[in-house]
Amino acid sequence: MADLSALEAPAALAWVQSHAWAYPALEAAHITGIALLLGSLVVFELRALGAARELPALALARLALRVAVAGFALVAASGLLMFGSQPGEMLSNRFFVAKLALVAAGGLNALLFHWRGGIERLDGVARAQALLSMGLWLAAILCGRWIAYA
């Protein structure tokens, strides 16, 4: 395996390393995005699994999707800035690589859910995808927490 620790941060991102508050602020933004993303997904996925059947699934999905997309945008932007400040270190961290794979799997699962019309169906496949989604995003969060300790 190649030694990626020699990769340097782009000069444009030097402010992330040089300001004492920059990285913690990005982490706070990242966590806020995670809360928006996962919180809205869990609410809809619980509905897909049969909870709160009195709530219209389509209306709840529209709201949850907007919040989830906003959360993901915040996660992606803050994550890219944190990654860009230390790319070699991140790419050589097995938990970071696992987190990226889990995020990609979570995104693919969501695309497949919407592609097959899972919101309208809420059938066994949709319920399985809801469970898979919760597991993938939780695993991504756990890997993200372990990045600092690897």
JSON list of N, CA and C in Angstrom, two decimals, residues 8-20 22-23 26 81 84-87:
[
{"chain": "A", "resi": 8, "resn": "GLU", "atom": "N", "xyz": [0.34, 16.73, 0.72]},
{"chain": "A", "resi": 8, "resn": "GLU", "atom": "CA", "xyz": [0.24, 18.01, 1.43]},
{"chain": "A", "resi": 8, "resn": "GLU", "atom": "C", "xyz": [-1.11, 18.66, 1.18]},
{"chain": "A", "resi": 9, "resn": "ALA", "atom": "N", "xyz": [-1.52, 19.45, 2.14]},
{"chain": "A", "resi": 9, "resn": "ALA", "atom": "CA", "xyz": [-2.75, 20.21, 2.00]},
{"chain": "A", "resi": 9, "resn": "ALA", "atom": "C", "xyz": [-2.54, 21.31, 0.98]},
{"chain": "A", "resi": 10, "resn": "PRO", "atom": "N", "xyz": [-3.54, 21.60, 0.17]},
{"chain": "A", "resi": 10, "resn": "PRO", "atom": "CA", "xyz": [-3.43, 22.72, -0.77]},
{"chain": "A", "resi": 10, "resn": "PRO", "atom": "C", "xyz": [-3.23, 24.03, 0.00]},
{"chain": "A", "resi": 11, "resn": "ALA", "atom": "N", "xyz": [-2.48, 24.94, -0.57]},
{"chain": "A", "resi": 11, "resn": "ALA", "atom": "CA", "xyz": [-2.19, 26.22, 0.08]},
{"chain": "A", "resi": 11, "resn": "ALA", "atom": "C", "xyz": [-3.48, 26.99, 0.41]},
{"chain": "A", "resi": 12, "resn": "ALA", "atom": "N", "xyz": [-4.50, 26.82, -0.41]},
{"chain": "A", "resi": 12, "resn": "ALA", "atom": "CA", "xyz": [-5.76, 27.52, -0.19]},
{"chain": "A", "resi": 12, "resn": "ALA", "atom": "C", "xyz": [-6.44, 27.10, 1.11]},
{"chain": "A", "resi": 13, "resn": "LEU", "atom": "N", "xyz": [-6.06, 25.94, 1.64]},
{"chain": "A", "resi": 13, "resn": "LEU", "atom": "CA", "xyz": [-6.67, 25.46, 2.88]},
{"chain": "A", "resi": 13, "resn": "LEU", "atom": "C", "xyz": [-5.75, 25.60, 4.09]},
{"chain": "A", "resi": 14, "resn": "ALA", "atom": "N", "xyz": [-4.69, 26.36, 3.95]},
{"chain": "A", "resi": 14, "resn": "ALA", "atom": "CA", "xyz": [-3.76, 26.56, 5.07]},
{"chain": "A", "resi": 14, "resn": "ALA", "atom": "C", "xyz": [-4.45, 27.20, 6.27]},
{"chain": "A", "resi": 15, "resn": "TRP", "atom": "N", "xyz": [-5.48, 28.00, 6.03]},
{"chain": "A", "resi": 15, "resn": "TRP", "atom": "CA", "xyz": [-6.20, 28.66, 7.13]},
{"chain": "A", "resi": 15, "resn": "TRP", "atom": "C", "xyz": [-6.83, 27.65, 8.08]},
{"chain": "A", "resi": 16, "resn": "VAL", "atom": "N", "xyz": [-7.18, 26.46, 7.59]},
{"chain": "A", "resi": 16, "resn": "VAL", "atom": "CA", "xyz": [-7.80, 25.45, 8.45]},
{"chain": "A", "resi": 16, "resn": "VAL", "atom": "C", "xyz": [-6.80, 25.00, 9.52]},
{"chain": "A", "resi": 17, "resn": "GLN", "atom": "N", "xyz": [-5.54, 24.87, 9.13]},
{"chain": "A", "resi": 17, "resn": "GLN", "atom": "CA", "xyz": [-4.51, 24.44, 10.07]},
{"chain": "A", "resi": 17, "resn": "GLN", "atom": "C", "xyz": [-3.95, 25.60, 10.89]},
{"chain": "A", "resi": 18, "resn": "SER", "atom": "N", "xyz": [-3.97, 26.81, 10.34]},
{"chain": "A", "resi": 18, "resn": "SER", "atom": "CA", "xyz": [-3.30, 27.92, 11.02]},
{"chain": "A", "resi": 18, "resn": "SER", "atom": "C", "xyz": [-4.17, 28.66, 12.03]},
{"chain": "A", "resi": 19, "resn": "HIS", "atom": "N", "xyz": [-5.47, 28.53, 11.96]},
{"chain": "A", "resi": 19, "resn": "HIS", "atom": "CA", "xyz": [-6.36, 29.20, 12.91]},
{"chain": "A", "resi": 19, "resn": "HIS", "atom": "C", "xyz": [-6.85, 28.19, 13.95]},
{"chain": "A", "resi": 20, "resn": "ALA", "atom": "N", "xyz": [-6.67, 28.53, 15.18]},
{"chain": "A", "resi": 20, "resn": "ALA", "atom": "CA", "xyz": [-7.01, 27.60, 16.28]},
{"chain": "A", "resi": 20, "resn": "ALA", "atom": "C", "xyz": [-8.48, 27.22, 16.28]},
{"chain": "A", "resi": 22, "resn": "ALA", "atom": "N", "xyz": [-10.56, 27.17, 13.50]},
{"chain": "A", "resi": 22, "resn": "ALA", "atom": "CA", "xyz": [-11.08, 26.74, 12.19]},
{"chain": "A", "resi": 22, "resn": "ALA", "atom": "C", "xyz": [-11.50, 25.27, 12.19]},
{"chain": "A", "resi": 23, "resn": "TYR", "atom": "N", "xyz": [-10.61, 24.38, 12.59]},
{"chain": "A", "resi": 23, "resn": "TYR", "atom": "CA", "xyz": [-10.95, 22.95, 12.55]},
{"chain": "A", "resi": 23, "resn": "TYR", "atom": "C", "xyz": [-12.09, 22.62, 13.51]},
{"chain": "A", "resi": 26, "resn": "LEU", "atom": "N", "xyz": [-15.28, 23.70, 11.91]},
{"chain": "A", "resi": 26, "resn": "LEU", "atom": "CA", "xyz": [-15.67, 22.78, 10.85]},
{"chain": "A", "resi": 26, "resn": "LEU", "atom": "C", "xyz": [-16.25, 21.49, 11.43]},
{"chain": "A", "resi": 81, "resn": "LEU", "atom": "N", "xyz": [-13.54, 20.33, 3.45]},
{"chain": "A", "resi": 81, "resn": "LEU", "atom": "CA", "xyz": [-12.57, 21.29, 3.98]},
{"chain": "A", "resi": 81, "resn": "LEU", "atom": "C", "xyz": [-11.65, 20.63, 5.01]},
{"chain": "A", "resi": 84, "resn": "GLY", "atom": "N", "xyz": [-9.35, 18.29, 3.08]},
{"chain": "A", "resi": 84, "resn": "GLY", "atom": "CA", "xyz": [-8.36, 19.05, 2.31]},
{"chain": "A", "resi": 84, "resn": "GLY", "atom": "C", "xyz": [-7.23, 19.61, 3.14]},
{"chain": "A", "resi": 85, "resn": "SER", "atom": "N", "xyz": [-7.47, 19.77, 4.45]},
{"chain": "A", "resi": 85, "resn": "SER", "atom": "CA", "xyz": [-6.43, 20.31, 5.31]},
{"chain": "A", "resi": 85, "resn": "SER", "atom": "C", "xyz": [-5.39, 19.26, 5.69]},
{"chain": "A", "resi": 86, "resn": "GLN", "atom": "N", "xyz": [-5.71, 17.98, 5.49]},
{"chain": "A", "resi": 86, "resn": "GLN", "atom": "CA", "xyz": [-4.76, 16.90, 5.81]},
{"chain": "A", "resi": 86, "resn": "GLN", "atom": "C", "xyz": [-5.09, 15.63, 5.00]},
{"chain": "A", "resi": 87, "resn": "PRO", "atom": "N", "xyz": [-5.00, 15.73, 3.67]},
{"chain": "A", "resi": 87, "resn": "PRO", "atom": "CA", "xyz": [-5.42, 14.61, 2.82]},
{"chain": "A", "resi": 87, "resn": "PRO", "atom": "C", "xyz": [-4.61, 13.34, 3.00]}
]
